[in-house]
PDB file of C-alpha atoms and ligand atoms in Angstrom:
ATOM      1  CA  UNK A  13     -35.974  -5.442 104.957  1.00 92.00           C
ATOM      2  CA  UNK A  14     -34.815  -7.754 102.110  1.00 95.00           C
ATOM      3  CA  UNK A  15     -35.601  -5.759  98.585  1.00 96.00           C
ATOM      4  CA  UNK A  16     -35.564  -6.780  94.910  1.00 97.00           C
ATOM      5  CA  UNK A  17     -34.265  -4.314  92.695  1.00 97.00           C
ATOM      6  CA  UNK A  18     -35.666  -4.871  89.055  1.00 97.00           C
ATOM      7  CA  UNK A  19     -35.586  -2.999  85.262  1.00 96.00           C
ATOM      8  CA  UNK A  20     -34.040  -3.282  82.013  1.00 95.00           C
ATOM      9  CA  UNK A  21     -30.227  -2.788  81.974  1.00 95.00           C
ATOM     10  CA  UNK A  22     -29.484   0.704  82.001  1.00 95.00           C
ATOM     11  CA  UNK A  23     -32.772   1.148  84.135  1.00 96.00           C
ATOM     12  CA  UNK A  24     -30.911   3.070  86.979  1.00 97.00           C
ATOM     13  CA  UNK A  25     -30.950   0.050  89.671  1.00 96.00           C
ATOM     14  CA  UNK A  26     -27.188   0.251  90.321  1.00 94.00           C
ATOM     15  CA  UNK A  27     -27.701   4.310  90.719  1.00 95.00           C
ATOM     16  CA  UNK A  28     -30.735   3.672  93.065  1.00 97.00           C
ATOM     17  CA  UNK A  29     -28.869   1.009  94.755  1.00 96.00           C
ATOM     18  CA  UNK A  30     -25.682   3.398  95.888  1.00 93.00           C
ATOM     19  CA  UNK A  31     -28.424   5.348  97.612  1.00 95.00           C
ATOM     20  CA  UNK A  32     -31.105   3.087  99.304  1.00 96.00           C
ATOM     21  CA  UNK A  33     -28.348   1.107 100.918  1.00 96.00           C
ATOM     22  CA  UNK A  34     -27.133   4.146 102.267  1.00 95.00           C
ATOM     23  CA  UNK A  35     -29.893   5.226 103.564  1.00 95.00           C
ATOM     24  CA  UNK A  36     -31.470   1.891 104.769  1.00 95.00           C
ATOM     25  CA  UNK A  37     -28.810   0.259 106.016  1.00 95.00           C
ATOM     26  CA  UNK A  38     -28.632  -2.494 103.594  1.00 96.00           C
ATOM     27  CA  UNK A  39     -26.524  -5.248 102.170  1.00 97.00           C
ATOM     28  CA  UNK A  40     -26.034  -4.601  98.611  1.00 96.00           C
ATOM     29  CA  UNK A  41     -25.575  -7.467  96.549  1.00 97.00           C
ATOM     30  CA  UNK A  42     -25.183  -7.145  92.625  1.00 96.00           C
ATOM     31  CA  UNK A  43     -24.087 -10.017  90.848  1.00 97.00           C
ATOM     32  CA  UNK A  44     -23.045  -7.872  87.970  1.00 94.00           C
ATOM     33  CA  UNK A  45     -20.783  -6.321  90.594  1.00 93.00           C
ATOM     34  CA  UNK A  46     -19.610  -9.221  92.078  1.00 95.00           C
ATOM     35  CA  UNK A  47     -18.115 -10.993  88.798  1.00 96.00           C
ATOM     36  CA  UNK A  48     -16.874  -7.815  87.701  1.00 92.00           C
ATOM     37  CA  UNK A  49     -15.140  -7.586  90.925  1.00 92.00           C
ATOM     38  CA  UNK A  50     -13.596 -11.507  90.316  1.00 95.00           C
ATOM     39  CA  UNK A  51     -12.620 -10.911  87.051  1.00 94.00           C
ATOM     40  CA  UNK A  52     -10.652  -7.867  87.869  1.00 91.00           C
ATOM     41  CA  UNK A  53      -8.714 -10.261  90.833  1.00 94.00           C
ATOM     42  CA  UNK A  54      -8.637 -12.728  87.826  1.00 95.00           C
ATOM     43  CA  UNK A  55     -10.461 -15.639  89.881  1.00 96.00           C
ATOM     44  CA  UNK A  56     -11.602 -18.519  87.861  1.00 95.00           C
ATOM     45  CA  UNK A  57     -15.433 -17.693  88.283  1.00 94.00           C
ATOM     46  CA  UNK A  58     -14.822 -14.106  87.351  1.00 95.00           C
ATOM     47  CA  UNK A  59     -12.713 -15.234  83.928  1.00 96.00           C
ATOM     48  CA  UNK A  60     -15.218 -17.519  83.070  1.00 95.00           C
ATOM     49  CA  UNK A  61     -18.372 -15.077  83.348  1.00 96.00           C
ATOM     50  CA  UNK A  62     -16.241 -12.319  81.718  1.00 94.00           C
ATOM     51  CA  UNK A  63     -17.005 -14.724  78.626  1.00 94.00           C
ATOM     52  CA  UNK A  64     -20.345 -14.110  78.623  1.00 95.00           C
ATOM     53  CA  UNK A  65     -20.907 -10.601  80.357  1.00 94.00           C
ATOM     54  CA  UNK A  66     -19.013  -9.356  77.400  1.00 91.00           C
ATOM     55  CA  UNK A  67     -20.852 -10.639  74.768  1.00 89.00           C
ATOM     56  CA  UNK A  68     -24.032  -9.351  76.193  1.00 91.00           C
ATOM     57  CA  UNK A  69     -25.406 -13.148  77.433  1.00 95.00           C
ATOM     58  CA  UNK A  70     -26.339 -14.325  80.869  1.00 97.00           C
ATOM     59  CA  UNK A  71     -24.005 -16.337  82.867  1.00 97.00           C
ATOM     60  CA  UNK A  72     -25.107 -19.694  83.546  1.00 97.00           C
ATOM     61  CA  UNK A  73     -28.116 -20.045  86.190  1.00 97.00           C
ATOM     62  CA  UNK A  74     -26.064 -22.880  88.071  1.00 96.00           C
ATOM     63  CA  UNK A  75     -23.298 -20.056  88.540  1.00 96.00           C
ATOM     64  CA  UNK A  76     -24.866 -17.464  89.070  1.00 97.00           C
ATOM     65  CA  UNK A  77     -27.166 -19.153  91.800  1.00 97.00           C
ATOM     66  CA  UNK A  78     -24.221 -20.736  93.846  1.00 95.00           C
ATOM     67  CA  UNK A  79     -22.851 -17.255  94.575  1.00 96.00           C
ATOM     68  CA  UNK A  80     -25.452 -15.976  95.144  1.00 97.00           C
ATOM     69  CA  UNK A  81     -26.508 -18.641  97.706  1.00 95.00           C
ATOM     70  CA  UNK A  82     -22.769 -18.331  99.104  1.00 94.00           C
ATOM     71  CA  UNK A  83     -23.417 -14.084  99.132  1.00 96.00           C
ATOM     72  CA  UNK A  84     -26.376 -14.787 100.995  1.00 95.00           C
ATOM     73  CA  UNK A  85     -24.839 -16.888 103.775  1.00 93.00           C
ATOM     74  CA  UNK A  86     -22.523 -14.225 104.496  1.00 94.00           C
ATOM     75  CA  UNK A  87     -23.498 -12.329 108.189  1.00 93.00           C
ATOM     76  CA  UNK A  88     -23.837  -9.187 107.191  1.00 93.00           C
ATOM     77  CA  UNK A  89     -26.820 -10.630 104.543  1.00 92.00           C
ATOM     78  CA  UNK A  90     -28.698 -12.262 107.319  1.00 87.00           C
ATOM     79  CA  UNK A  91     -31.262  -9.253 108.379  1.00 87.00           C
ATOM     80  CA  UNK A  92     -31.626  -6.622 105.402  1.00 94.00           C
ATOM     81  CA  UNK A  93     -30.473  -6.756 102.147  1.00 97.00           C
ATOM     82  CA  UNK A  94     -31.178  -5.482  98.597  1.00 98.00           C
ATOM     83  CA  UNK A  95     -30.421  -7.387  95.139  1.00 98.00           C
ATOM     84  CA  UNK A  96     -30.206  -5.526  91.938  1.00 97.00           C
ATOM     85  CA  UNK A  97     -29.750  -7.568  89.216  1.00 96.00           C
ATOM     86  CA  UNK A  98     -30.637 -11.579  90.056  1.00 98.00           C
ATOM     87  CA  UNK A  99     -33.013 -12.835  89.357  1.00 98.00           C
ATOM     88  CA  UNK A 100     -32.646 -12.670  85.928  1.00 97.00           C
ATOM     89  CA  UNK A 101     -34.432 -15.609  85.108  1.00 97.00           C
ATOM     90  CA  UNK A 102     -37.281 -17.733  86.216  1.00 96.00           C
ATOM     91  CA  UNK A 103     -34.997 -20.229  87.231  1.00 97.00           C
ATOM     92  CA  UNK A 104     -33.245 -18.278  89.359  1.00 98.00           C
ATOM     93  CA  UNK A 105     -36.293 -16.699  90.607  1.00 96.00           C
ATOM     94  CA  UNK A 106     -37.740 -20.461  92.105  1.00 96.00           C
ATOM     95  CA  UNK A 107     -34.019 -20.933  93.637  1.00 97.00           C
ATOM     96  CA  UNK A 108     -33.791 -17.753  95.317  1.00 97.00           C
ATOM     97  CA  UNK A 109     -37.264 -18.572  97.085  1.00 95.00           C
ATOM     98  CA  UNK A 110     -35.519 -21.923  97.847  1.00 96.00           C
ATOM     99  CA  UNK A 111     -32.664 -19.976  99.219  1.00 95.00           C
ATOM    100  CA  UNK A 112     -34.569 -17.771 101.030  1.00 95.00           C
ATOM    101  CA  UNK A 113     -37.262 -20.367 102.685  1.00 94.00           C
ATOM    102  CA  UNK A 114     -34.307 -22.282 103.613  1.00 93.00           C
ATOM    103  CA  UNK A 115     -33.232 -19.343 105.560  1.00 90.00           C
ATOM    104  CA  UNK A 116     -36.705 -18.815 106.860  1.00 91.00           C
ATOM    105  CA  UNK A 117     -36.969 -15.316 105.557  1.00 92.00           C
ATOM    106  CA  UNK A 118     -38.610 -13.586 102.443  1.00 92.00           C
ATOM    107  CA  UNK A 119     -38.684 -10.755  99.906  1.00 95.00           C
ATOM    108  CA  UNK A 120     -40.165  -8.032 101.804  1.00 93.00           C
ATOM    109  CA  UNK A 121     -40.856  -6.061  98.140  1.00 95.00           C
ATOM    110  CA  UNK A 122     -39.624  -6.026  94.908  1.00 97.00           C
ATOM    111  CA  UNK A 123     -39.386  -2.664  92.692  1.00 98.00           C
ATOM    112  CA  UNK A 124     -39.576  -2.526  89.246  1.00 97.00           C
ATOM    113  CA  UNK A 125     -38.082   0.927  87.544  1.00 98.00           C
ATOM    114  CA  UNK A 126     -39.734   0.820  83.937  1.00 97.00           C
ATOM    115  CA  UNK A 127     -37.548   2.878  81.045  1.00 96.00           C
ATOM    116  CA  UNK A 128     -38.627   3.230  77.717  1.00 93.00           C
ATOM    117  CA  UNK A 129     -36.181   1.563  75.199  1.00 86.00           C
ATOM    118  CA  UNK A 130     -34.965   4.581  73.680  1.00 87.00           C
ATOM    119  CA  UNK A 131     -33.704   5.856  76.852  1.00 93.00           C
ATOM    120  CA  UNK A 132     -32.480   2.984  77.698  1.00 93.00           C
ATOM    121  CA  UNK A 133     -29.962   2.667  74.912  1.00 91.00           C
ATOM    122  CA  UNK A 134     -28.911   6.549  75.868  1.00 92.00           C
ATOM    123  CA  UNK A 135     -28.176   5.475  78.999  1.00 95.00           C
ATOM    124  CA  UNK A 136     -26.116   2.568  78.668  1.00 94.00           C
ATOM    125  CA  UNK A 137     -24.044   4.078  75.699  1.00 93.00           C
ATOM    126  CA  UNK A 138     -23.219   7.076  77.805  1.00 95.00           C
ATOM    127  CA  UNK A 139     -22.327   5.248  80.890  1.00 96.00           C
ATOM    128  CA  UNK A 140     -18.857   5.304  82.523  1.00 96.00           C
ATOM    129  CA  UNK A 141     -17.779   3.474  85.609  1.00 94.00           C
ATOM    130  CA  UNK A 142     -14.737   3.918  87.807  1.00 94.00           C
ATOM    131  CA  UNK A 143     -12.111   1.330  87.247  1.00 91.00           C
ATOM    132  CA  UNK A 144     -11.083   1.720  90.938  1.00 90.00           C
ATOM    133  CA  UNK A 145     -14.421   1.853  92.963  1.00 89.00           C
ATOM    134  CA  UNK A 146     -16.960   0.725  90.614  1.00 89.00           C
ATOM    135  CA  UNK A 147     -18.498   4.473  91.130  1.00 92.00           C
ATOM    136  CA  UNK A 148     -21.015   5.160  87.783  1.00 94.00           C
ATOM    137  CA  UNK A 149     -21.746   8.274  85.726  1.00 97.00           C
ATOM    138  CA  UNK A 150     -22.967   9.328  82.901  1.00 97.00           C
ATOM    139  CA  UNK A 151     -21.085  11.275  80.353  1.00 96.00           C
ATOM    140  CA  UNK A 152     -24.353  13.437  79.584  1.00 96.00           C
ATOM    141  CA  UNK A 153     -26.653  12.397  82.701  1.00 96.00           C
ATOM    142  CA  UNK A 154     -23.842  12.722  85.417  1.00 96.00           C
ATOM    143  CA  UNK A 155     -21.067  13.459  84.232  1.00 97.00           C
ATOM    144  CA  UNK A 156     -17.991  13.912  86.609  1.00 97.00           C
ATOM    145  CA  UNK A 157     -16.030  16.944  87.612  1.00 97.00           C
ATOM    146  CA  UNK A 158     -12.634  16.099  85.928  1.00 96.00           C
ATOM    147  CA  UNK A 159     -13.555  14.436  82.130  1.00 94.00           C
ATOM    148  CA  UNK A 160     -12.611  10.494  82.289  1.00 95.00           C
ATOM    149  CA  UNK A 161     -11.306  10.955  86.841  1.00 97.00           C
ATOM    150  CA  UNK A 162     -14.125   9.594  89.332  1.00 97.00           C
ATOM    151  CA  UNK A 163     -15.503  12.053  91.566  1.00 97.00           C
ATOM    152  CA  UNK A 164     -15.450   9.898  94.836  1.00 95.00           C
ATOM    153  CA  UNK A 165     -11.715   7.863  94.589  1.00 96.00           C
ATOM    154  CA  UNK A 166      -9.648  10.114  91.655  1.00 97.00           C
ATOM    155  CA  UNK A 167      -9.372   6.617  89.905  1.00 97.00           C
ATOM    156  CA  UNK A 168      -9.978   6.235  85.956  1.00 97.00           C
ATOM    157  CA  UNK A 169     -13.157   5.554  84.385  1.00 97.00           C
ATOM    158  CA  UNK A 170     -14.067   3.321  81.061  1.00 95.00           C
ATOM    159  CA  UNK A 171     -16.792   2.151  79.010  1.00 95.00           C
ATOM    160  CA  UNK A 172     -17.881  -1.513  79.413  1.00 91.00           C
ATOM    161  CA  UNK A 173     -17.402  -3.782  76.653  1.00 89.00           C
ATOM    162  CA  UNK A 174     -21.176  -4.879  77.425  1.00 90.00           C
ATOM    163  CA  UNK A 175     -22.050  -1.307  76.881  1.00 93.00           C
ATOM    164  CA  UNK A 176     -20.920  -1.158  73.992  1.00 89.00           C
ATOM    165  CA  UNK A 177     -23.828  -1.330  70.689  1.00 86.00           C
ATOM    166  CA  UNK A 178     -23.312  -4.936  69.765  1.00 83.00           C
ATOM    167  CA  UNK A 179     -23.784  -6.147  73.193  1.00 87.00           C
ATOM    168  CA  UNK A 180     -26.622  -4.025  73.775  1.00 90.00           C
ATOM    169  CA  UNK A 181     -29.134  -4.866  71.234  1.00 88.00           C
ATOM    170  CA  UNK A 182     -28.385  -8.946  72.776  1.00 91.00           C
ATOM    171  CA  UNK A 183     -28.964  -8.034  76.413  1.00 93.00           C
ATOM    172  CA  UNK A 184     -32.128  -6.022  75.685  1.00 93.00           C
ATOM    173  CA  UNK A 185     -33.528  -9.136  73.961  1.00 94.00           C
ATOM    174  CA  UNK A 186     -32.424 -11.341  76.858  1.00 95.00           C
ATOM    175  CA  UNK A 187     -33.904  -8.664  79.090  1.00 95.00           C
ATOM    176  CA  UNK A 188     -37.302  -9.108  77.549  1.00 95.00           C
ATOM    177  CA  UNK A 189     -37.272 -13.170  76.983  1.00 96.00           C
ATOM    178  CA  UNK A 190     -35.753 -14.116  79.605  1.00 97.00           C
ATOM    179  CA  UNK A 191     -36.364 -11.963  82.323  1.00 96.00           C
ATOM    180  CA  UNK A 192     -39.471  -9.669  82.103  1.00 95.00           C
ATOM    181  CA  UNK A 193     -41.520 -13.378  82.885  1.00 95.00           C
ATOM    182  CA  UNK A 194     -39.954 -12.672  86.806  1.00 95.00           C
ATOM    183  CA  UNK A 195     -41.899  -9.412  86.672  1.00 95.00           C
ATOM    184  CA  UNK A 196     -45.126 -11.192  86.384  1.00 93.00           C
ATOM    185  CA  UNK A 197     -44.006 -13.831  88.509  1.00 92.00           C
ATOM    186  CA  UNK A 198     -43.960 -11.323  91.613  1.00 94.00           C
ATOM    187  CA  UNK A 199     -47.012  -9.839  90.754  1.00 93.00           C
ATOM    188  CA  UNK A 200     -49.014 -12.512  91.309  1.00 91.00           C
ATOM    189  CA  UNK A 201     -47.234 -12.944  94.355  1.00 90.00           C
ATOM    190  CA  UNK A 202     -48.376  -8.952  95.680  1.00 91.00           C
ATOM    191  CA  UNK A 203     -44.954  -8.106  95.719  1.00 93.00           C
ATOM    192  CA  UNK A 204     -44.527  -5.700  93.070  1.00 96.00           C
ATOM    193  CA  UNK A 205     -44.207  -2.287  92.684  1.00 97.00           C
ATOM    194  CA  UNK A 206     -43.815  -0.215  89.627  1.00 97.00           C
ATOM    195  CA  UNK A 207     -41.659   3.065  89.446  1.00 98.00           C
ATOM    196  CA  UNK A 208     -41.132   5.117  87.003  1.00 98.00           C
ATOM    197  CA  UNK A 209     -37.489   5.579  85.853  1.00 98.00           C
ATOM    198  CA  UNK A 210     -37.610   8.512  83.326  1.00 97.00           C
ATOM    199  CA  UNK A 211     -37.094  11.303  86.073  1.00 98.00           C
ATOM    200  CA  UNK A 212     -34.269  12.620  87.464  1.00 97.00           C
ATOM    201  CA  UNK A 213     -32.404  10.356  89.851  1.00 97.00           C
ATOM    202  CA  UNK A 214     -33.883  12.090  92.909  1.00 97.00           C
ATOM    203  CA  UNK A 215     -37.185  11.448  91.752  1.00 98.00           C
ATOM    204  CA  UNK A 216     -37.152   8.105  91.344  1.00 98.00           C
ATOM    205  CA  UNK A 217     -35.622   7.787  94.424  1.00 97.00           C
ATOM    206  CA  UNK A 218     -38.021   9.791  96.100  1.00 97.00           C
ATOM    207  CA  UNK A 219     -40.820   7.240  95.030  1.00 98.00           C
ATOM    208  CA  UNK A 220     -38.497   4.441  95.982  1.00 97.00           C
ATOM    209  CA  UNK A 221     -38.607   5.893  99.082  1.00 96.00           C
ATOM    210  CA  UNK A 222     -43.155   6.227  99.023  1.00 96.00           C
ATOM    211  CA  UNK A 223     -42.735   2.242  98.929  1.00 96.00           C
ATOM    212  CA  UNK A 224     -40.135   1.783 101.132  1.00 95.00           C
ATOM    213  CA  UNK A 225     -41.062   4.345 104.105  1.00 93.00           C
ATOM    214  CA  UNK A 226     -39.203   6.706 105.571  1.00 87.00           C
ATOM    215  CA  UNK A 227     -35.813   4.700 106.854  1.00 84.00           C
ATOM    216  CA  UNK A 228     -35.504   4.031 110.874  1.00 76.00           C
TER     217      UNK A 228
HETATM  218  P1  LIG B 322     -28.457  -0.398  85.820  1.00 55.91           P
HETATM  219  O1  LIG B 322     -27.745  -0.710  87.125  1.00 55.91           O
HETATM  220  O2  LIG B 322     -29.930  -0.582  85.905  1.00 55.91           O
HETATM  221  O3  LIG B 322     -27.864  -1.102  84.642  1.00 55.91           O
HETATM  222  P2  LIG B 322     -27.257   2.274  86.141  1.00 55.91           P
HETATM  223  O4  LIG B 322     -27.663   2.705  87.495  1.00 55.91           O
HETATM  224  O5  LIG B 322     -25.837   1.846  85.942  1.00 55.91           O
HETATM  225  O6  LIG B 322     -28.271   1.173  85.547  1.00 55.91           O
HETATM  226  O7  LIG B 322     -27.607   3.477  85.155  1.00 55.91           O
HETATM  227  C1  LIG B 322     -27.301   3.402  83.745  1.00 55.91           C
HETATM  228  C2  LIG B 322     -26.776   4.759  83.283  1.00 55.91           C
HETATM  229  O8  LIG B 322     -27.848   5.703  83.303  1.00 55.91           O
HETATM  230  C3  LIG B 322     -25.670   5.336  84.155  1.00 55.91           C
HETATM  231  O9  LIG B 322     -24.734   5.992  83.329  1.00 55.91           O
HETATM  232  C4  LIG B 322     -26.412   6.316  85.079  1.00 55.91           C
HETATM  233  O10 LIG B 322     -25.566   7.408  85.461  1.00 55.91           O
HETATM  234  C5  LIG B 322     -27.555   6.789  84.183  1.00 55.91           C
HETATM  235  N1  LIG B 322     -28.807   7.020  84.938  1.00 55.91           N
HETATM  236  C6  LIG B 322     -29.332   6.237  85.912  1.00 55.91           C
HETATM  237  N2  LIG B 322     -30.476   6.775  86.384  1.00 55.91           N
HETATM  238  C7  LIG B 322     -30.688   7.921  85.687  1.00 55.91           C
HETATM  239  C8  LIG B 322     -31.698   8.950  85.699  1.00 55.91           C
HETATM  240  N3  LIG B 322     -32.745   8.859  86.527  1.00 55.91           N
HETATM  241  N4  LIG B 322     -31.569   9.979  84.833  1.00 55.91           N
HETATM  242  C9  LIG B 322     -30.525  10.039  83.986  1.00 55.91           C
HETATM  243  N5  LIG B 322     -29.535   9.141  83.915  1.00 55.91           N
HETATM  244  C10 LIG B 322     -29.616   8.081  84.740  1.00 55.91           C
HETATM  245  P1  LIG B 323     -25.284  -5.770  85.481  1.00 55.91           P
HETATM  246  O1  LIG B 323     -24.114  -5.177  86.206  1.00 55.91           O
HETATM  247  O2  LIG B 323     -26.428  -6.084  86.390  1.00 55.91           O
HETATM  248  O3  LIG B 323     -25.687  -4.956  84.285  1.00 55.91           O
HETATM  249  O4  LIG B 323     -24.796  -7.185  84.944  1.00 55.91           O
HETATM  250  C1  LIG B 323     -23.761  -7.268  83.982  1.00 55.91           C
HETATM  251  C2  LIG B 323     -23.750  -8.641  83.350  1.00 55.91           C
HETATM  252  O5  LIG B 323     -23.410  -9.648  84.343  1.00 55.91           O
HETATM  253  C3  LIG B 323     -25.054  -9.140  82.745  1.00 55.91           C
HETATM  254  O6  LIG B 323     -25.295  -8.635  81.425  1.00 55.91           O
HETATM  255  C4  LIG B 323     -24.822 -10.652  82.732  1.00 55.91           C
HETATM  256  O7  LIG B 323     -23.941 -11.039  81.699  1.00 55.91           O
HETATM  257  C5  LIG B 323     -24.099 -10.858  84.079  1.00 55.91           C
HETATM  258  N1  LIG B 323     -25.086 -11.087  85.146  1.00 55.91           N
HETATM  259  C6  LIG B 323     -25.368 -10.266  86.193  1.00 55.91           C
HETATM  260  N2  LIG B 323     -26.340 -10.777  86.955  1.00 55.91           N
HETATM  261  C7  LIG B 323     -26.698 -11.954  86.385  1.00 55.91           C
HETATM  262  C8  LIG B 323     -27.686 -12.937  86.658  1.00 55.91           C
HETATM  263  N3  LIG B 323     -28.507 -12.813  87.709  1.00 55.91           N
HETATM  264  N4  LIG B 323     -27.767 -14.012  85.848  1.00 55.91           N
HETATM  265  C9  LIG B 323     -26.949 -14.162  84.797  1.00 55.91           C
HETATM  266  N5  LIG B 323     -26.022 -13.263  84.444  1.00 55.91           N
HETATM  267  C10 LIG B 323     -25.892 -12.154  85.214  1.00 55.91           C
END
């Protein structure tokens, strides 16, 4: 099973994510993740697409491809895995399928969780993640036992700086130029499935789950 996670920022993939590869056995691989994760060991790539997460913009496609393609070559990415967040453009879209016919292998589906704007902006302004684990809440939407303390590791949570209003407004016009394109991209392909993101987070998993089938 190799799955493509899409949606706006602030959609709910990364919540979705925490529980389908749970449940389904999967490699998770989020590039927002993974240079989060650099820049807080302070490599080079990590520092140097800090400088653009930040300010709401997209790090370079030649970047953000090569780790991916490194990610990808990794064993335990081989049988079943599940992106959330690349592609993010049509570039990257053409050199995943590279990537991936390389490997011999293919998307098995890609789901799309549509969110109105509005909630979108909610979302994202309320969000908190754990500096430790990289655990997310909501301050409204999920909020955790203990005000500011995760749940799941007792470490402390923040806002991101991309979360923040300024950055916002930019990455929801990237979103739509930029990325939306892909959506239509794996339509045409018969990939695509639409869910509805404005439900609870069991919900939308639930329908997740309609596409996906009950896991083995
Ligand atoms: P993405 O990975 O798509 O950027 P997240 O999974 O981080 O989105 O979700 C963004 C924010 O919205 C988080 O604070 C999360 O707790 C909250 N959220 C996600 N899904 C839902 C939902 N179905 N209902 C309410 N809040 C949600
Ligand atoms: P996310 O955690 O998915 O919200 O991603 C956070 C930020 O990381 C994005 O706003 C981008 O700056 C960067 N990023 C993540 N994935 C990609 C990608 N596929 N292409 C370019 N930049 C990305």
């Amino acid at each position: 099973m190799k799955i493509l996670l899409m949606g706006p920022p602030g959609a709910g993939k990364g919540s979705q994510a925490e529980k389908i590869v749970n449940e389904y056995q999967l490699t998770n691989i989020s590039t927002g993740e993974m240079f989060r994760e650099s820049y807080n060991n302070q490599e080079p790539i990590g520092i140097e697409a800090m400088k653009f997460i930040e300010k709401g913009n997209l790090v370079s496609d030649e970047i953000t491809n090569e780790v991916v393609r490194l990610r990808l070559l990794k064993k335990d990415a081989a049988r079943c895995f599940l992106l959330d967040g690349y592609p993010r453009t049509v570039t990257q879209a053409v050199a995943l399928d590279i990537m991936l016919n390389e490997m011999n292998s293919k998307l098995s589906a890609v789901i799309n969780i549509v969110v109105d704007h509005e909630i979108i902006l909610e979302r994202m302004v309320g969000r908190r993640v754990c500096r430790s684990c990289g655990a997310t809440y909501h301050v409204e939407f999920k909020p955790t036992q203990k005000k500011d303390v995760c749940d799941a590791c007792g470490g402390t949570l923040y806002q991101r700086n991309d979360d923040k209003p300024e950055s916002v407004k930019n990455r929801l016009n990237i979103y739509q130029n930029k990325t939306m394109p892909i959506i239509e991209y794996y339509r045409g392909r018969g990939i695509l499935h639409e869910v509805n993101g404005m439900q609870t987070f069991n919900e939308v998993y639930k329908d997740i789950q309609n596409i996906l089938g009950e896991p083995v």
